């Protein structure tokens, strides 16, 4: 069951290897790969956190505000990009069996999409995140972005 400390693993500094599809809705589109760096800091004694990712390849930064709802025992993940300065609709979910799965509704290229984030492969030194979109209400998914996170040589952690 989810707890306010599910994302404690994420606190600190990370190297990020990104892979994303050139067309988020086309499962046959090419992948582009690029590095990034990220830093996550805990808030609310662990029941919230804020991270910033720097993606020079895209000329952009992103941030995620994660908030734990103790009544629902669920997290909301709220993303924003420096290119828009606005919050995207949140994805909401929880951790079970060591993996976190989060769903939400959004639009992409004028189409309604169901969004899924999955956190897996979590250890003190590594984690995996992926994003997938569905245009058929969740019957089929196109994984369109993955991130392989690894600690820098210094292993910097906070919190």
Coordinates of C-alpha atoms in Angstrom, one line a residue:
X1 CA 0.0 0.0 0.0
X2 CA 1.3 3.5 -0.8
X3 CA 2.8 5.6 1.9
X4 CA 4.2 9.2 2.3
X5 CA 7.7 7.7 1.8
X6 CA 7.2 5.9 -1.5
X7 CA 9.3 8.5 -3.4
X8 CA 12.1 8.7 -0.8
X9 CA 14.3 6.8 -3.2
X10 CA 14.2 9.7 -5.6
X11 CA 15.6 12.4 -3.3
X12 CA 19.0 13.8 -4.5
X13 CA 20.9 14.0 -7.8
X14 CA 20.5 11.8 -10.9
X15 CA 21.9 11.2 -14.3
X16 CA 19.1 10.5 -16.7
X17 CA 19.2 8.6 -20.0
X18 CA 16.1 9.6 -22.0
X19 CA 14.5 7.7 -24.9
X20 CA 11.5 9.2 -26.5
X21 CA 9.5 8.6 -29.6
X22 CA 9.6 11.2 -32.3
X23 CA 5.8 10.8 -32.5
X24 CA 4.2 10.1 -29.1
X25 CA 1.2 8.4 -30.7
X26 CA 2.9 6.3 -33.4
X27 CA 4.3 3.0 -32.1
X28 CA 6.5 2.7 -35.2
X29 CA 8.1 6.1 -34.9
X30 CA 11.8 6.4 -34.3
X31 CA 13.4 6.8 -30.9
X32 CA 15.6 9.7 -30.0
X33 CA 18.0 9.4 -27.1
X34 CA 19.6 12.1 -25.0
X35 CA 21.1 12.7 -21.5
X36 CA 19.8 14.9 -18.7
X37 CA 20.4 15.6 -15.1
X38 CA 17.8 15.8 -12.3
X39 CA 17.5 16.8 -8.7
X40 CA 14.7 15.9 -6.3
X41 CA 14.1 17.5 -2.9
X42 CA 11.6 16.2 -0.2
X43 CA 8.9 18.4 1.2
X44 CA 6.2 17.9 3.8
X45 CA 8.5 15.4 5.7
X46 CA 8.5 13.1 2.6
X47 CA 4.7 13.4 1.8
X48 CA 5.6 15.6 -1.2
X49 CA 8.6 16.3 -3.4
X50 CA 9.7 18.5 -6.2
X51 CA 12.2 17.6 -8.9
X52 CA 13.7 19.5 -11.8
X53 CA 15.1 17.9 -14.8
X54 CA 17.5 19.7 -17.2
X55 CA 17.4 18.5 -20.8
X56 CA 19.8 20.7 -22.8
X57 CA 19.1 18.6 -25.9
X58 CA 15.5 19.8 -25.9
X59 CA 16.5 23.3 -24.7
X60 CA 14.1 22.8 -21.8
X61 CA 13.7 22.0 -18.2
X62 CA 10.8 20.2 -16.5
X63 CA 9.5 19.9 -13.0
X64 CA 7.3 17.5 -11.2
X65 CA 5.5 18.2 -8.0
X66 CA 4.4 15.0 -6.3
X67 CA 1.8 15.1 -3.5
X68 CA 0.6 12.2 -1.2
X69 CA -3.1 12.2 -0.3
X70 CA -3.3 10.3 3.1
X71 CA -7.0 9.8 2.8
X72 CA -6.8 8.1 -0.6
X73 CA -3.3 6.6 0.1
X74 CA -2.5 7.8 -3.4
X75 CA -0.1 10.2 -5.1
X76 CA -0.7 12.9 -7.7
X77 CA 2.1 13.7 -10.0
X78 CA 2.0 17.2 -11.5
X79 CA 4.3 18.0 -14.5
X80 CA 5.3 21.3 -16.0
X81 CA 7.7 22.2 -18.8
X82 CA 9.8 25.4 -19.0
X83 CA 8.6 25.7 -22.6
X84 CA 4.9 26.2 -21.5
X85 CA 5.1 27.4 -17.9
X86 CA 1.8 25.6 -17.2
X87 CA 0.8 22.4 -15.3
X88 CA -0.3 19.4 -17.3
X89 CA -3.2 17.4 -15.9
X90 CA -2.0 15.2 -13.0
X91 CA -1.6 11.5 -13.1
X92 CA -2.8 9.7 -9.9
X93 CA -1.9 6.3 -8.5
X94 CA 0.1 4.3 -6.0
X95 CA 2.9 1.9 -5.4
X96 CA 2.2 -1.9 -5.1
X97 CA 4.8 -4.6 -5.0
X98 CA 7.6 -2.0 -5.4
X99 CA 6.3 -0.4 -8.6
X100 CA 4.3 2.7 -8.9
X101 CA 1.5 3.1 -11.6
X102 CA -0.2 6.4 -12.2
X103 CA -3.0 7.3 -14.7
X104 CA -4.6 10.5 -16.0
X105 CA -6.4 12.2 -18.9
X106 CA -4.8 14.7 -21.2
X107 CA -4.7 15.8 -24.9
X108 CA -1.8 15.4 -27.3
X109 CA -1.8 16.9 -30.8
X110 CA -5.5 17.6 -30.4
X111 CA -6.4 14.0 -29.4
X112 CA -7.7 12.9 -26.1
X113 CA -5.2 10.5 -24.5
X114 CA -5.1 8.4 -21.4
X115 CA -1.7 8.7 -19.8
X116 CA 0.2 6.1 -17.8
X117 CA 3.4 6.6 -15.8
X118 CA 5.2 3.6 -14.3
X119 CA 8.1 3.7 -11.8
X120 CA 10.0 0.4 -11.6
X121 CA 13.5 -1.1 -11.1
X122 CA 13.9 1.1 -8.0
X123 CA 17.1 0.8 -5.9
X124 CA 19.3 3.3 -4.0
X125 CA 21.4 3.7 -7.2
X126 CA 18.9 3.4 -10.1
X127 CA 15.3 3.7 -11.2
X128 CA 13.2 3.4 -14.3
X129 CA 10.3 5.6 -15.4
X130 CA 8.2 5.3 -18.5
X131 CA 5.3 7.1 -20.0
X132 CA 2.6 5.6 -22.3
X133 CA -0.4 7.1 -24.1
X134 CA -3.6 5.4 -25.1
X135 CA -6.2 6.8 -27.6
X136 CA -8.6 3.9 -27.0
X137 CA -9.4 4.3 -23.4
X138 CA -6.6 2.2 -22.1
X139 CA -7.1 -0.9 -24.3
X140 CA -3.8 -0.4 -26.1
X141 CA -0.8 1.7 -25.1
X142 CA 2.1 3.3 -26.9
X143 CA 5.2 3.7 -24.7
X144 CA 6.6 7.0 -25.8
X145 CA 9.2 8.0 -23.3
X146 CA 11.5 6.2 -20.9
X147 CA 14.1 7.4 -18.4
X148 CA 16.8 5.3 -16.9
X149 CA 18.0 7.1 -13.8
X150 CA 21.4 6.5 -12.2
X151 CA 23.2 8.2 -9.3
X152 CA 26.2 10.3 -10.2
X153 CA 29.6 8.9 -9.0
X154 CA 29.3 11.0 -5.8
X155 CA 25.9 9.2 -5.1
X156 CA 24.5 12.5 -3.8
X157 CA 21.3 12.0 -1.8
X158 CA 19.3 14.4 0.3
X159 CA 16.5 13.9 2.8

